[in-house]
CSV table of C-alpha atoms in Angstrom, one decimal:
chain,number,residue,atom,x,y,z
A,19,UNK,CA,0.0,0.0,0.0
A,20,UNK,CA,1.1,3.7,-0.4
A,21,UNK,CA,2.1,5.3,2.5
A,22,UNK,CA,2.2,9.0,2.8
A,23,UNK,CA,3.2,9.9,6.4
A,24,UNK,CA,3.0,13.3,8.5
A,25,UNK,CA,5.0,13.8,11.2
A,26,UNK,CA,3.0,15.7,13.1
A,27,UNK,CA,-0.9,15.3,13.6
A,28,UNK,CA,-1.7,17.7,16.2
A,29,UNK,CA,0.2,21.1,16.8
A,30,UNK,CA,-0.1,24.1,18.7
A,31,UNK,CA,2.4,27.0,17.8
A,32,UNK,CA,2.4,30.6,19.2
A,33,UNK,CA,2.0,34.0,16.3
A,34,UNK,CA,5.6,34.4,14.8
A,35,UNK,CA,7.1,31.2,15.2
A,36,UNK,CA,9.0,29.4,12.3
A,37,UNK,CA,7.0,26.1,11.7
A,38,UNK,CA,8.0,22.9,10.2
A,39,UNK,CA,5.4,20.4,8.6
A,40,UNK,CA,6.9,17.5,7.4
A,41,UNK,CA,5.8,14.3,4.8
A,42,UNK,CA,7.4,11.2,3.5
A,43,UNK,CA,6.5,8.9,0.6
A,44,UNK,CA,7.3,5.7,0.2
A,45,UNK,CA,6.3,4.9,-3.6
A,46,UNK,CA,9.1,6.8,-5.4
A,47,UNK,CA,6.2,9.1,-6.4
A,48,UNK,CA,7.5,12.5,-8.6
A,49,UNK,CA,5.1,14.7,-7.6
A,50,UNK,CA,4.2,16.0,-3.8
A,51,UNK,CA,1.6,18.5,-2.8
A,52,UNK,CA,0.0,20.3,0.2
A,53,UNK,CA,-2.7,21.8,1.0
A,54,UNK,CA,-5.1,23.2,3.1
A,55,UNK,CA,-8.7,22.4,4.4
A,56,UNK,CA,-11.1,25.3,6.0
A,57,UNK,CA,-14.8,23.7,6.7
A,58,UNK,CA,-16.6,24.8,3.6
A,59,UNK,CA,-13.9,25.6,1.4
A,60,UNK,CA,-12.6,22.9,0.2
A,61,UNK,CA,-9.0,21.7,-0.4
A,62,UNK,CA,-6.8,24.6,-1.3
A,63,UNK,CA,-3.6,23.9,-3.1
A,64,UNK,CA,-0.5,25.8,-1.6
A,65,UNK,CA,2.6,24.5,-3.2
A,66,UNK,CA,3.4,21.3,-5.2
A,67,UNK,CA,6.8,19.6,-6.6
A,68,UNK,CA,7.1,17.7,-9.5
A,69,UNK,CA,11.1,16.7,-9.0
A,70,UNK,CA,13.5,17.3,-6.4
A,71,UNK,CA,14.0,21.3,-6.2
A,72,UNK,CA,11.7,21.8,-7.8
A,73,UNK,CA,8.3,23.7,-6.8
A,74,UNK,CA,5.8,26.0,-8.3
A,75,UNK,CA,3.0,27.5,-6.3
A,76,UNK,CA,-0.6,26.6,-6.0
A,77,UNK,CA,-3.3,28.7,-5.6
A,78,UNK,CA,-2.4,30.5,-1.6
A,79,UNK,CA,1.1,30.1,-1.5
A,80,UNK,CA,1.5,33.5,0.5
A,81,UNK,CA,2.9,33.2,4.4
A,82,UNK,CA,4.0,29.7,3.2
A,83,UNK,CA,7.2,28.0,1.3
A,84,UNK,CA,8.4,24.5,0.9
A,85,UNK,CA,11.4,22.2,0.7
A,86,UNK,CA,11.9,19.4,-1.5
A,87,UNK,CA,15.9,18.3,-1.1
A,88,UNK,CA,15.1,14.3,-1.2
A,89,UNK,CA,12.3,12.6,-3.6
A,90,UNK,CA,10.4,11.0,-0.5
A,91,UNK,CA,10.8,14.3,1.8
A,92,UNK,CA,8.3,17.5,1.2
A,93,UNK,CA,8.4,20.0,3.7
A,94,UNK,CA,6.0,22.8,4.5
A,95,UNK,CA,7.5,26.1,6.1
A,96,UNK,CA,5.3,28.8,7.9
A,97,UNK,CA,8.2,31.5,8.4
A,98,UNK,CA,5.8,33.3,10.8
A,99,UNK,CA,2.8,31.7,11.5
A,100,UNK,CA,-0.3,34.0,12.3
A,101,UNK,CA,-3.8,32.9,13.2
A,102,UNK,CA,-5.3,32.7,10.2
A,103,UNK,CA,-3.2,29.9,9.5
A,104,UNK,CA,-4.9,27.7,11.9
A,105,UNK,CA,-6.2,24.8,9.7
A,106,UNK,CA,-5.8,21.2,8.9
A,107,UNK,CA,-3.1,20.7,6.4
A,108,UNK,CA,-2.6,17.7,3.9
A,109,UNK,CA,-0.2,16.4,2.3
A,110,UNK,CA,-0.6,14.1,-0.9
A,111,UNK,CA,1.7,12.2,-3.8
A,112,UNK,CA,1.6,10.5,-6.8
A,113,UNK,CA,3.0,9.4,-10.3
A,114,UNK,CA,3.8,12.3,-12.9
A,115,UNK,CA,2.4,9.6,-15.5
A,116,UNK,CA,-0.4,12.3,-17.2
A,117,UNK,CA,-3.0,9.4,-17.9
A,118,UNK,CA,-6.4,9.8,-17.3
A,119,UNK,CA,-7.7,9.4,-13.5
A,120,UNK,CA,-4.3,9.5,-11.8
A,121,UNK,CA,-4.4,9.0,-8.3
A,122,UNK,CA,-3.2,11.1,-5.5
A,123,UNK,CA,-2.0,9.6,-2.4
A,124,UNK,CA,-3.0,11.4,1.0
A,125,UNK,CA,-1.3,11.7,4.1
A,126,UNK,CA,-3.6,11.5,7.8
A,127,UNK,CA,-3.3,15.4,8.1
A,128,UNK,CA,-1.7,17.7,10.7
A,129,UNK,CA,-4.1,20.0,12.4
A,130,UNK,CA,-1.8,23.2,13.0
A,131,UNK,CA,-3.3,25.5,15.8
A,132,UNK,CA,-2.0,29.0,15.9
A,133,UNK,CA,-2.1,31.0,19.3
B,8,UNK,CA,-10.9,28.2,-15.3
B,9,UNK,CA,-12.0,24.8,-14.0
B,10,UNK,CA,-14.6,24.5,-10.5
B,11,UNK,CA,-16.2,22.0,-8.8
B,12,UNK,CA,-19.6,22.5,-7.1
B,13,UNK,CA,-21.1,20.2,-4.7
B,14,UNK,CA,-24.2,20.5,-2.2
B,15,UNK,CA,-23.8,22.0,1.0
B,16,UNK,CA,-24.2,20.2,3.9
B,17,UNK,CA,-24.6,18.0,6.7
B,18,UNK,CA,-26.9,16.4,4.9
B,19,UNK,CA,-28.3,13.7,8.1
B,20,UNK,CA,-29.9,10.6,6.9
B,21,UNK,CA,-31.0,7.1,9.2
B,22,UNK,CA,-29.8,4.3,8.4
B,23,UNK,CA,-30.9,1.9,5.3
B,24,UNK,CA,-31.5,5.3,3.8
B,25,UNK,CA,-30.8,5.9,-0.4
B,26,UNK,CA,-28.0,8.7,-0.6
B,27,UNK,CA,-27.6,11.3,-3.1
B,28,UNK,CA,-24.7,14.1,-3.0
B,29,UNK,CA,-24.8,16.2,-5.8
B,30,UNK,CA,-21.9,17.2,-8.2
B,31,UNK,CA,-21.5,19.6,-10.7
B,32,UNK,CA,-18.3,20.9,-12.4
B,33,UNK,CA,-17.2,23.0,-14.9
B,34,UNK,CA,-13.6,22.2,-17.2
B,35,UNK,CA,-11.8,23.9,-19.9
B,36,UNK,CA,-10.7,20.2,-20.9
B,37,UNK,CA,-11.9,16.7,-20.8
B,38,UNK,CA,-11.8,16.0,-17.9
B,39,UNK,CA,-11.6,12.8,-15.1
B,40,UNK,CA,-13.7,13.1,-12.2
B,41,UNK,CA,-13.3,11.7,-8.5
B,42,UNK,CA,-15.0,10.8,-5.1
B,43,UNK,CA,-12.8,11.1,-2.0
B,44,UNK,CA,-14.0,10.5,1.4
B,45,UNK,CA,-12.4,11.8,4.8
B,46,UNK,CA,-13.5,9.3,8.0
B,47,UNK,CA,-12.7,11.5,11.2
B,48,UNK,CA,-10.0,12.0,12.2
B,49,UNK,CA,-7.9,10.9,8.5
B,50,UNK,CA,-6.9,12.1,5.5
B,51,UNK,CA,-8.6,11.7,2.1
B,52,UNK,CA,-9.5,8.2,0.5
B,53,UNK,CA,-10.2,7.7,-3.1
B,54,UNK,CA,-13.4,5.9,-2.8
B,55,UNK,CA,-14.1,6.1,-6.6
B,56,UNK,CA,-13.4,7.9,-10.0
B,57,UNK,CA,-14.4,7.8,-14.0
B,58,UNK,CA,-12.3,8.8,-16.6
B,59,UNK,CA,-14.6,9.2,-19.4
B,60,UNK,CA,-18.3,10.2,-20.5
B,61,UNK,CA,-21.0,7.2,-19.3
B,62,UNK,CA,-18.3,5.5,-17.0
B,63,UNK,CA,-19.3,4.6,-13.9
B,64,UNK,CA,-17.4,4.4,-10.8
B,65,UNK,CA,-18.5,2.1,-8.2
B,66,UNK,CA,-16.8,0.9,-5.0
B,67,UNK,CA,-18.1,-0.3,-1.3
B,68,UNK,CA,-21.6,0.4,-2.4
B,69,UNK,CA,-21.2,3.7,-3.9
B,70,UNK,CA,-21.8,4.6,-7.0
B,71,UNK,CA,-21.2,7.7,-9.6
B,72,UNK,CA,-21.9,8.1,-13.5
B,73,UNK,CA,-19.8,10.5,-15.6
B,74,UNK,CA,-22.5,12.7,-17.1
B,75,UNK,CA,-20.8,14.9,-20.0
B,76,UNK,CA,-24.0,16.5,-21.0
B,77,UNK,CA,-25.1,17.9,-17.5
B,78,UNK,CA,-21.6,18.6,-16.3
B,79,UNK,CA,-22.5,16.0,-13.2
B,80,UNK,CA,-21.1,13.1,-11.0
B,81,UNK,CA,-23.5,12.5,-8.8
B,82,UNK,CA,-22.5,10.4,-5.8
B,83,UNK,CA,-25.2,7.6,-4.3
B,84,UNK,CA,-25.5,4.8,-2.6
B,85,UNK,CA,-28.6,2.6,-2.0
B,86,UNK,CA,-28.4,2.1,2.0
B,87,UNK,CA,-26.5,4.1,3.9
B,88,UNK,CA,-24.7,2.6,7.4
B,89,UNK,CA,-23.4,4.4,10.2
B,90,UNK,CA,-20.2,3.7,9.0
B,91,UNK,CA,-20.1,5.8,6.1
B,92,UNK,CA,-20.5,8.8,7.9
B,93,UNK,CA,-17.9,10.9,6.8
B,94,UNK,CA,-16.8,13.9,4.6
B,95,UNK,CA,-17.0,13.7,1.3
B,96,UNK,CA,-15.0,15.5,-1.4
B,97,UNK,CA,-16.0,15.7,-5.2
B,98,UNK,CA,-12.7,16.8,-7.7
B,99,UNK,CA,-11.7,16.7,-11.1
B,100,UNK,CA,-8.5,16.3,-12.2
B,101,UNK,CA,-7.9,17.8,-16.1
B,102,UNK,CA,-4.9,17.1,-18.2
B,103,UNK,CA,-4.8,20.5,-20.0
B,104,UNK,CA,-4.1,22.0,-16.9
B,105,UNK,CA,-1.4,19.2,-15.6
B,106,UNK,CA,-3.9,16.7,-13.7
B,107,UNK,CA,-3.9,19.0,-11.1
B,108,UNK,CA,-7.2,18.0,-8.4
B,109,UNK,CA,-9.9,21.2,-8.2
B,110,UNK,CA,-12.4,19.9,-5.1
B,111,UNK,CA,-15.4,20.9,-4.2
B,112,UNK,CA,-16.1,22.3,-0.7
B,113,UNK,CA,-16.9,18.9,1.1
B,114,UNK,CA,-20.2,17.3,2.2
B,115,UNK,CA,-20.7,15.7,5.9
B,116,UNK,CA,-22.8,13.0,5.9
B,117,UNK,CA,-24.1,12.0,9.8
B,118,UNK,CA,-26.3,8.8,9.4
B,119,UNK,CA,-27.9,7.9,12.4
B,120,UNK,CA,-29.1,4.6,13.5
């Protein structure tokens, strides 16, 4: 089975700290993404990755950056975190194969709680 | 640019019940559609998908039907358990803009015994 783990399922961090999210892959997926989920609104894409390096934003990629040094490793930076980025983040792989209906792999989520 | 549009909820039903979440999209390209479904407390599960006009996607009970002409993939399912409360998430995914996923904003579904 595909695994895509988050290191971290429940945080609490105070306004202006530098936070780390963290996900791993194990299927030797190309592409890595993560995004956000607000009741209501959906899933939001913030950044994705479709090598190692390499990232291009999604649609809210402001107060956020990312890290892809390794294939299996995707890392999600808040530099400063404010309240209004209190959410429930996901992170998700898969294949760069462009066929029809390509799956996306999700991780568990890490609920980030800004004070 | 491409949307997905699906019906607010909760939407509360008792158990045995016949589900309907509705799905409507709109694409610039052809495009394939999916069900994902969040249990509490998880991430997102493919539960099912179609690739093409008049496919139908069926798993655990579920079922949608790729409908080009009405822009729709319904989501049902004939009898409805406690255990398939959850959140569920319609998308499309369309290869003129990379495959990237476009959701919808989610529908709980709270069946009661």
């Amino acid at each position: 089975d595909v695994k895509v783990t988050q290191s971290s399922r429940y945080l609490v961090k105070r306004t202006g700290e530098k936070v780390f999210l963290e996900c791993v892959q194990d299927m030797d997926h190309e592409n890595m993404f993560w995004y956000r989920q607000d009741p209501g609104l959906g899933l939001r894409l913030i950044y994705f990755s479709y090598d190692v390096k390499m990232k291009e934003k999604g649609d809210i990629p402001e107060g956020y950056s990312v890290s892809r040094e390794k294939k299996e490793r995707f890392s999600l930076i808040l530099e400063s975190a404010s309240t209004n980025q209190t959410s429930m983040y996901l992170c998700a792989s898969s294949t760069r194969a462009l066929a029809p209906g390509n799956t996306i792999y999700f991780g568990e989520g890490s609920w980030l709680t800004v004070v | 640019g491409n949307s997905v549009t699906q019906m607010e909820g909760p939407v509360t039903l008792s158990e045995e019940a016949f589900l309907t979440i509705n799905c409507t999209y709109t694409a610039t390209g052809y495009p394939s559609l999916f069900w994902y479904v969040q249990y509490p407390g998880e991430g997102l599960q493919l539960l099912l998908k179609a690739t093409k006009a008049d496919d139908k996607g069926s798993n655990k009970g579920f079922e949608a039907t790729y409908r080009k002409e009405t822009t729709s993939f319904h989501l049902e399912k004939g009898s409805v358990q406690v255990s398939d409360s959850a959140v569920y998430f319609c998308a499309l995914s369309d290869r003129d803009a990379g495959n990237m996923l476009t959701f919808g904003g989610g529908t709980r579904l709270m069946v009661k015994p």
